[in-house]
Amino acid sequence: MSSSFGKTIQVSTFGASHGYAIGGVVDGLPCGYHIDRDKLQAFLRRRAPGQNQFQTQRKEADVPEFLSGLVDDTLSGSPLAFMIRNTSQHSGDYNNLRDIPRPSHADFTARMRYGDKVDMRGGGHFSARLTAPLCVAGGIALQLLARKGIRIHGHLKQVGPIQDASVDMVHPDMDALAHIATEPITMLDESKQQEVESLVLKLKSEGDSTGGIVEIIATGLPAGLGNPNFDGIENRLARVIFGVPAIKGVSFGGGFNMCSALGSEVNDAFTMNGHTVTTTTNNSGGIQGGITNGLPLVMQVGIKPTPSIYKEQRSVSLSKEEDTLLTIKGRHDPCVALRAVPVIEAVTALVLLDFLGDIDHELR
């Protein structure tokens, strides 16, 4: 299974949802930089399950145990290796899924690719549980980027049909986004937060699910970061983001809304801000030709409804080769997008840190 990415900063993940542990290895991090463990753990709590009534009730502390690469909370230069123990597995809830695959889940395709010995308990290596190691690595990357004045924050742009207040793509209020980061519903509009809470609780009681859109904004990026054609900012971000479970779409700036507009309506006009070239709008999302232009990077990530729902669904019995009905047990999120915001922040940080290359001399 392909479980790694990156060039200068190389990240790999391992483990399965109901295995002994999950974890990761990060190679290429600069040496000698202190990592705030409290801040890292606070970041991990934003993704951890069982934090409130809107999430799966599987409870995991998600405390990483660092095996190498961190000495006295300081990066030591060797590959950073860590694991997170799985402590709340209910594997019996998934026994029937070995024969009856969940609709719109990797149960079927994983078996077609790897055979009937593949471990798919709780989703196995395909599970969103594997986003916890991404948040460990990404939480460290966020701290390193902050030293260069680069900030990355996200919010729920949409949950089901409910849309949050829009963000100014030229001058985003990053403090406001940081302020809502620990809210169960990371929306700027409090009235929309309440609407989403009601929707999610309703879906939970009905045994159904919904999707959403996460919007990420990164500020402080220099102009000229990236590459053209097949190795640009969008290319690498999209490649890694699509490795996160449940992702079905990625767009930048004005996104798909621009596709039906006129060029005269959405082109970003250049203007001077003192001695700096900038633009009056940011429909490009801070990227043109795969290269940053100095404006905030703005990206939207579409997340599908959780496939594991409690309503009875049509499926097939692989052993009997016949149609059947499936009732799913276990503990599942009625809207996995709610916990995805820190995951997409983490992935964005890792990709941008990789683009910045060997930043050791710059961070000192």
Tab-separated table of C-alpha atoms in Angstrom:
chain	number	residue	atom	x	y	z
A	1	MET	CA	0.000	0.000	0.000
A	2	SER	CA	1.323	3.439	-0.889
A	3	SER	CA	1.466	5.290	2.421
A	4	SER	CA	4.133	7.946	1.928
A	5	PHE	CA	4.603	11.347	0.312
A	6	GLY	CA	7.011	14.256	0.168
A	7	LYS	CA	10.416	15.091	-1.281
A	8	THR	CA	12.542	17.068	1.172
A	9	ILE	CA	10.159	16.323	4.040
A	10	GLN	CA	9.151	12.672	3.637
A	11	VAL	CA	6.157	11.367	5.566
A	12	SER	CA	4.925	7.795	5.884
A	13	THR	CA	2.136	6.300	7.990
A	14	PHE	CA	1.556	2.786	9.267
A	15	GLY	CA	-0.992	0.724	11.176
A	16	ALA	CA	-4.689	-0.095	10.988
A	17	SER	CA	-7.786	1.144	12.765
A	18	HIS	CA	-8.094	-1.936	14.983
A	19	GLY	CA	-4.450	-2.965	15.105
A	20	TYR	CA	-2.124	-2.561	18.083
A	21	ALA	CA	-1.083	0.947	17.078
A	22	ILE	CA	-0.900	3.484	14.296
A	23	GLY	CA	1.982	5.842	13.664
A	24	GLY	CA	4.336	7.546	11.296
A	25	VAL	CA	7.878	8.399	10.301
A	26	VAL	CA	8.938	11.885	9.180
A	27	ASP	CA	12.363	12.296	7.592
A	28	GLY	CA	14.026	15.578	6.667
A	29	LEU	CA	12.912	17.773	9.588
A	30	PRO	CA	15.479	20.382	10.667
A	31	CYS	CA	17.592	19.707	13.728
A	32	GLY	CA	17.610	21.674	16.959
A	33	TYR	CA	14.121	23.106	17.139
A	34	HIS	CA	11.989	22.889	20.245
A	35	ILE	CA	8.502	21.440	19.825
A	36	ASP	CA	5.781	22.613	22.194
A	37	ARG	CA	4.226	19.287	23.235
A	38	ASP	CA	1.246	20.939	24.938
A	39	LYS	CA	0.424	22.879	21.793
A	40	LEU	CA	0.837	19.719	19.717
A	41	GLN	CA	-1.499	17.734	21.981
A	42	ALA	CA	-4.092	20.524	21.866
A	43	PHE	CA	-3.964	20.322	18.073
A	44	LEU	CA	-4.421	16.535	18.164
A	45	ARG	CA	-7.477	16.877	20.427
A	46	ARG	CA	-9.248	18.785	17.679
A	47	ARG	CA	-9.221	15.622	15.551
A	48	ALA	CA	-9.482	12.976	18.274
A	49	PRO	CA	-12.744	10.978	18.449
A	50	GLY	CA	-15.247	10.995	21.289
A	51	GLN	CA	-14.802	14.673	22.190
A	52	ASN	CA	-18.484	15.616	21.985
A	53	GLN	CA	-21.954	14.367	21.034
A	54	PHE	CA	-21.491	15.236	17.357
A	55	GLN	CA	-18.729	12.661	16.809
A	56	THR	CA	-18.187	8.937	16.934
A	57	GLN	CA	-18.131	7.810	20.550
A	58	ARG	CA	-14.958	5.764	20.112
A	59	LYS	CA	-12.667	7.378	22.699
A	60	GLU	CA	-8.944	7.525	22.022
A	61	ALA	CA	-6.476	9.744	23.890
A	62	ASP	CA	-4.277	9.984	20.773
A	63	VAL	CA	-1.088	10.709	22.719
A	64	PRO	CA	1.937	10.049	20.479
A	65	GLU	CA	4.867	8.069	21.833
A	66	PHE	CA	8.028	9.326	20.127
A	67	LEU	CA	10.478	6.543	19.390
A	68	SER	CA	13.210	8.604	17.753
A	69	GLY	CA	13.921	12.065	16.381
A	70	LEU	CA	12.778	14.004	19.466
A	71	VAL	CA	15.053	14.430	22.487
A	72	ASP	CA	13.961	16.652	25.376
A	73	ASP	CA	11.173	17.919	23.085
A	74	THR	CA	13.776	19.057	20.537
A	75	LEU	CA	14.149	17.731	17.000
A	76	SER	CA	17.383	15.731	16.925
A	77	GLY	CA	17.920	15.468	13.167
A	78	SER	CA	17.243	11.739	12.847
A	79	PRO	CA	13.965	10.494	11.359
A	80	LEU	CA	11.061	11.321	13.649
A	81	ALA	CA	9.261	8.068	14.473
A	82	PHE	CA	6.184	7.811	16.676
A	83	MET	CA	3.219	5.595	17.421
A	84	ILE	CA	-0.253	6.078	18.853
A	85	ARG	CA	-1.732	3.096	20.655
A	86	ASN	CA	-5.244	1.952	19.751
A	87	THR	CA	-7.098	1.433	23.023
A	88	SER	CA	-10.807	1.260	22.118
A	89	GLN	CA	-11.330	-1.327	19.379
A	90	HIS	CA	-14.656	-3.143	18.998
A	91	SER	CA	-13.589	-5.448	16.178
A	92	GLY	CA	-16.604	-7.756	16.570
A	93	ASP	CA	-18.814	-4.960	15.259
A	94	TYR	CA	-17.206	-5.450	11.845
A	95	ASN	CA	-17.380	-9.247	11.423
A	96	ASN	CA	-20.231	-9.189	8.918
A	97	LEU	CA	-18.357	-6.716	6.702
A	98	ARG	CA	-15.851	-9.384	5.682
A	99	ASP	CA	-18.608	-10.857	3.551
A	100	ILE	CA	-20.932	-7.903	2.983
A	101	PRO	CA	-19.077	-4.723	1.902
A	102	ARG	CA	-20.321	-1.304	2.949
A	103	PRO	CA	-21.722	0.764	0.061
A	104	SER	CA	-19.342	3.579	-1.004
A	105	HIS	CA	-16.608	2.260	1.314
A	106	ALA	CA	-13.209	0.707	0.513
A	107	ASP	CA	-14.334	-2.711	1.824
A	108	PHE	CA	-14.974	-4.027	-1.677
A	109	THR	CA	-12.120	-2.403	-3.609
A	110	ALA	CA	-9.545	-3.306	-0.928
A	111	ARG	CA	-10.544	-6.953	-1.198
A	112	MET	CA	-10.362	-6.841	-4.983
A	113	ARG	CA	-6.873	-5.333	-4.764
A	114	TYR	CA	-5.362	-7.308	-1.867
A	115	GLY	CA	-7.500	-10.421	-1.459
A	116	ASP	CA	-9.556	-11.751	1.437
A	117	LYS	CA	-6.684	-11.541	3.969
A	118	VAL	CA	-6.657	-7.745	3.972
A	119	ASP	CA	-7.389	-6.339	7.450
A	120	MET	CA	-10.463	-4.143	7.105
A	121	ARG	CA	-11.593	-4.146	10.747
A	122	GLY	CA	-12.828	-0.626	11.352
A	123	GLY	CA	-11.634	0.276	7.871
A	124	GLY	CA	-8.111	-1.080	8.412
A	125	HIS	CA	-5.389	1.053	6.823
A	126	PHE	CA	-8.109	2.847	4.816
A	127	SER	CA	-9.700	4.208	7.995
A	128	ALA	CA	-9.856	7.878	8.938
A	129	ARG	CA	-8.088	6.703	12.109
A	130	LEU	CA	-4.892	6.992	10.028
A	131	THR	CA	-5.338	10.766	9.932
A	132	ALA	CA	-4.082	10.919	13.538
A	133	PRO	CA	-0.437	10.344	12.481
A	134	LEU	CA	-0.888	13.014	9.809
A	135	CYS	CA	-1.918	15.435	12.544
A	136	VAL	CA	1.153	14.591	14.632
A	137	ALA	CA	3.470	15.303	11.700
A	138	GLY	CA	1.396	18.261	10.528
A	139	GLY	CA	1.143	19.742	14.023
A	140	ILE	CA	4.936	19.861	14.153
A	141	ALA	CA	5.067	21.352	10.647
A	142	LEU	CA	2.620	24.073	11.724
A	143	GLN	CA	4.950	25.060	14.572
A	144	LEU	CA	7.937	25.251	12.214
A	145	LEU	CA	6.020	27.310	9.656
A	146	ALA	CA	4.819	29.713	12.360
A	147	ARG	CA	8.462	30.638	12.974
A	148	LYS	CA	8.524	31.969	9.426
A	149	GLY	CA	5.302	33.918	9.889
A	150	ILE	CA	3.215	31.403	7.928
A	151	ARG	CA	-0.218	30.722	9.404
A	152	ILE	CA	-2.687	28.039	8.325
A	153	HIS	CA	-6.266	27.972	9.563
A	154	GLY	CA	-9.484	26.430	8.328
A	155	HIS	CA	-13.215	26.407	8.878
A	156	LEU	CA	-16.271	24.493	7.791
A	157	LYS	CA	-17.369	26.385	4.716
A	158	GLN	CA	-20.398	24.142	4.440
A	159	VAL	CA	-22.051	21.198	6.230
A	160	GLY	CA	-24.852	19.571	4.288
A	161	PRO	CA	-26.777	22.521	2.803
A	162	ILE	CA	-25.712	24.970	5.577
A	163	GLN	CA	-23.067	27.515	4.563
A	164	ASP	CA	-20.807	29.498	6.872
A	165	ALA	CA	-20.056	33.206	6.518
A	166	SER	CA	-17.610	33.863	3.690
A	167	VAL	CA	-13.949	34.697	4.291
A	168	ASP	CA	-12.244	37.707	2.689
A	169	MET	CA	-9.759	35.960	0.397
A	170	VAL	CA	-7.492	39.013	0.096
A	171	HIS	CA	-7.436	40.039	3.771
A	172	PRO	CA	-8.664	37.024	5.779
A	173	ASP	CA	-9.190	37.450	9.526
A	174	MET	CA	-6.819	34.714	10.666
A	175	ASP	CA	-7.358	35.546	14.331
A	176	ALA	CA	-11.089	34.903	13.945
A	177	LEU	CA	-10.358	31.543	12.331
A	178	ALA	CA	-7.911	30.669	15.113
A	179	HIS	CA	-10.531	31.623	17.695
A	180	ILE	CA	-13.076	29.052	16.456
A	181	ALA	CA	-10.522	26.246	15.974
A	182	THR	CA	-11.500	24.409	19.158
A	183	GLU	CA	-15.262	24.772	18.664
A	184	PRO	CA	-17.165	21.523	17.948
A	185	ILE	CA	-18.500	23.215	14.801
A	186	THR	CA	-15.722	25.367	13.328
A	187	MET	CA	-17.907	28.007	11.717
A	188	LEU	CA	-17.538	31.780	11.967
A	189	ASP	CA	-21.291	32.420	12.025
A	190	GLU	CA	-22.684	31.342	15.422
A	191	SER	CA	-26.214	30.999	14.057
A	192	LYS	CA	-24.925	28.583	11.412
A	193	GLN	CA	-23.077	26.633	14.117
A	194	GLN	CA	-26.397	26.080	15.856
A	195	GLU	CA	-28.081	25.009	12.617
A	196	VAL	CA	-25.331	22.453	11.987
A	197	GLU	CA	-25.598	21.135	15.547
A	198	SER	CA	-29.324	20.513	15.053
A	199	LEU	CA	-28.736	18.890	11.665
A	200	VAL	CA	-26.016	16.539	12.928
A	201	LEU	CA	-28.005	15.472	15.973
A	202	LYS	CA	-31.010	14.802	13.730
A	203	LEU	CA	-28.908	12.673	11.388
A	204	LYS	CA	-27.406	10.844	14.351
A	205	SER	CA	-30.859	9.931	15.652
A	206	GLU	CA	-31.937	8.799	12.171
A	207	GLY	CA	-28.791	6.742	11.575
A	208	ASP	CA	-27.760	8.788	8.550
A	209	SER	CA	-24.854	11.070	7.600
A	210	THR	CA	-23.924	14.132	5.575
A	211	GLY	CA	-20.818	15.659	4.020
A	212	GLY	CA	-19.267	19.088	3.977
A	213	ILE	CA	-16.648	21.448	2.605
A	214	VAL	CA	-13.535	22.501	4.525
A	215	GLU	CA	-11.904	25.773	3.502
A	216	ILE	CA	-8.222	26.342	4.302
A	217	ILE	CA	-6.392	29.677	4.248
A	218	ALA	CA	-2.612	30.047	4.475
A	219	THR	CA	-0.997	33.470	4.899
A	220	GLY	CA	2.623	34.632	4.992
A	221	LEU	CA	3.705	32.613	1.969
A	222	PRO	CA	6.305	34.298	-0.251
A	223	ALA	CA	5.630	34.921	-3.924
A	224	GLY	CA	7.437	32.483	-6.197
A	225	LEU	CA	7.013	29.254	-4.211
A	226	GLY	CA	6.164	26.209	-6.325
A	227	ASN	CA	6.708	24.860	-9.828
A	228	PRO	CA	4.864	24.861	-13.150
A	229	ASN	CA	3.044	22.021	-14.863
A	230	PHE	CA	3.039	18.745	-12.899
A	231	ASP	CA	4.819	19.749	-9.693
A	232	GLY	CA	2.979	22.887	-8.669
A	233	ILE	CA	1.446	23.895	-5.353
A	234	GLU	CA	-2.001	22.679	-6.420
A	235	ASN	CA	-0.605	19.407	-7.772
A	236	ARG	CA	1.153	18.338	-4.596
A	237	LEU	CA	-1.594	19.552	-2.292
A	238	ALA	CA	-4.260	17.692	-4.256
A	239	ARG	CA	-2.191	14.492	-4.398
A	240	VAL	CA	-1.760	14.341	-0.636
A	241	ILE	CA	-5.237	15.589	0.243
A	242	PHE	CA	-6.826	12.870	-1.878
A	243	GLY	CA	-4.963	10.404	0.330
A	244	VAL	CA	-7.199	11.479	3.218
A	245	PRO	CA	-10.298	9.255	3.467
A	246	ALA	CA	-13.657	10.603	2.215
A	247	ILE	CA	-12.193	13.414	0.080
A	248	LYS	CA	-14.053	13.823	-3.222
A	249	GLY	CA	-12.928	17.224	-4.506
A	250	VAL	CA	-10.335	19.998	-4.209
A	251	SER	CA	-10.597	23.530	-5.577
A	252	PHE	CA	-8.704	26.782	-5.140
A	253	GLY	CA	-9.774	30.400	-4.792
A	254	GLY	CA	-13.060	30.964	-6.589
A	255	GLY	CA	-13.161	27.246	-7.409
A	256	PHE	CA	-15.900	25.807	-9.575
A	257	ASN	CA	-18.016	28.936	-9.188
A	258	MET	CA	-15.581	30.658	-11.580
A	259	CYS	CA	-16.209	28.146	-14.329
A	260	SER	CA	-19.510	29.724	-15.353
A	261	ALA	CA	-18.305	33.327	-14.916
A	262	LEU	CA	-16.704	35.760	-17.356
A	263	GLY	CA	-12.993	36.489	-17.365
A	264	SER	CA	-13.803	40.160	-16.864
A	265	GLU	CA	-15.628	39.188	-13.670
A	266	VAL	CA	-13.043	36.915	-12.042
A	267	ASN	CA	-9.603	37.931	-13.324
A	268	ASP	CA	-7.421	39.200	-10.453
A	269	ALA	CA	-6.391	42.723	-11.449
A	270	PHE	CA	-2.854	43.715	-10.458
A	271	THR	CA	-2.190	46.806	-8.361
A	272	MET	CA	0.699	48.301	-6.379
A	273	ASN	CA	0.787	48.286	-2.588
A	274	GLY	CA	3.748	50.550	-1.957
A	275	HIS	CA	6.629	48.730	-3.641
A	276	THR	CA	4.825	45.374	-3.667
A	277	VAL	CA	2.763	43.969	-6.528
A	278	THR	CA	-0.572	42.578	-5.332
A	279	THR	CA	-4.073	41.996	-6.704
A	280	THR	CA	-7.422	43.540	-5.879
A	281	THR	CA	-9.166	40.154	-5.717
A	282	ASN	CA	-7.957	36.613	-5.052
A	283	ASN	CA	-10.033	34.327	-7.227
A	284	SER	CA	-6.823	32.460	-8.097
A	285	GLY	CA	-6.486	31.409	-4.457
A	286	GLY	CA	-2.955	32.777	-4.202
A	287	ILE	CA	-1.620	30.456	-6.920
A	288	GLN	CA	-1.032	31.068	-10.614
A	289	GLY	CA	0.773	28.611	-12.861
A	290	GLY	CA	1.423	26.346	-9.890
A	291	ILE	CA	3.381	29.119	-8.119
A	292	THR	CA	2.363	31.336	-5.189
A	293	ASN	CA	1.748	35.008	-5.971
A	294	GLY	CA	2.018	36.393	-2.427
A	295	LEU	CA	-1.733	36.496	-1.760
A	296	PRO	CA	-3.288	34.127	0.793
A	297	LEU	CA	-3.531	30.531	-0.372
A	298	VAL	CA	-7.221	29.610	-0.348
A	299	MET	CA	-8.401	26.046	-0.890
A	300	GLN	CA	-11.691	24.166	-0.561
A	301	VAL	CA	-11.878	20.429	0.129
A	302	GLY	CA	-15.093	18.469	-0.447
A	303	ILE	CA	-15.846	15.582	1.935
A	304	LYS	CA	-18.521	12.992	1.230
A	305	PRO	CA	-21.085	11.695	3.743
A	306	THR	CA	-19.773	8.976	6.053
A	307	PRO	CA	-20.482	5.623	4.308
A	308	SER	CA	-20.971	3.794	7.623
A	309	ILE	CA	-24.575	4.642	8.489
A	310	TYR	CA	-27.059	2.725	10.629
A	311	LYS	CA	-29.880	2.730	8.109
A	312	GLU	CA	-30.378	-0.568	6.313
A	313	GLN	CA	-28.610	-0.545	2.942
A	314	ARG	CA	-28.510	-2.742	-0.144
A	315	SER	CA	-25.296	-4.688	-0.699
A	316	VAL	CA	-24.118	-8.165	-1.735
A	317	SER	CA	-22.854	-11.309	-0.035
A	318	LEU	CA	-19.475	-12.073	-1.579
A	319	SER	CA	-19.526	-15.698	-0.410
A	320	LYS	CA	-23.064	-16.422	-1.646
A	321	GLU	CA	-22.823	-14.177	-4.716
A	322	GLU	CA	-26.282	-12.756	-4.125
A	323	ASP	CA	-27.929	-9.476	-3.226
A	324	THR	CA	-28.560	-8.871	0.454
A	325	LEU	CA	-29.293	-6.177	3.007
A	326	LEU	CA	-26.675	-4.739	5.347
A	327	THR	CA	-27.056	-3.283	8.822
A	328	ILE	CA	-23.869	-1.652	10.098
A	329	LYS	CA	-22.833	-1.708	13.744
A	330	GLY	CA	-19.970	0.082	15.462
A	331	ARG	CA	-19.318	3.756	16.214
A	332	HIS	CA	-19.301	6.242	13.370
A	333	ASP	CA	-19.367	9.988	12.698
A	334	PRO	CA	-22.637	11.381	11.358
A	335	CYS	CA	-20.454	13.993	9.611
A	336	VAL	CA	-16.763	13.220	9.323
A	337	ALA	CA	-16.133	16.719	7.933
A	338	LEU	CA	-16.443	18.113	11.466
A	339	ARG	CA	-13.153	16.477	12.477
A	340	ALA	CA	-11.469	17.015	9.113
A	341	VAL	CA	-10.507	20.675	9.550
A	342	PRO	CA	-7.291	20.018	11.544
A	343	VAL	CA	-6.434	17.117	9.226
A	344	ILE	CA	-6.497	19.349	6.143
A	345	GLU	CA	-4.562	22.025	8.038
A	346	ALA	CA	-1.934	19.400	8.899
A	347	VAL	CA	-1.615	18.102	5.341
A	348	THR	CA	-1.370	21.649	3.974
A	349	ALA	CA	1.407	22.451	6.457
A	350	LEU	CA	3.382	19.334	5.494
A	351	VAL	CA	3.165	20.059	1.770
A	352	LEU	CA	4.142	23.715	2.195
A	353	LEU	CA	7.025	22.805	4.506
A	354	ASP	CA	8.190	20.339	1.864
A	355	PHE	CA	8.160	23.108	-0.748
A	356	LEU	CA	10.206	25.360	1.486
A	357	GLY	CA	12.884	22.677	1.444
A	358	ASP	CA	15.805	22.773	3.852
A	359	ILE	CA	14.693	25.623	6.106
A	360	ASP	CA	17.154	24.888	8.909
A	361	HIS	CA	19.335	27.932	8.307
A	362	GLU	CA	16.298	30.184	7.848
A	363	LEU	CA	14.608	29.114	11.099
A	364	ARG	CA	17.670	29.766	13.194
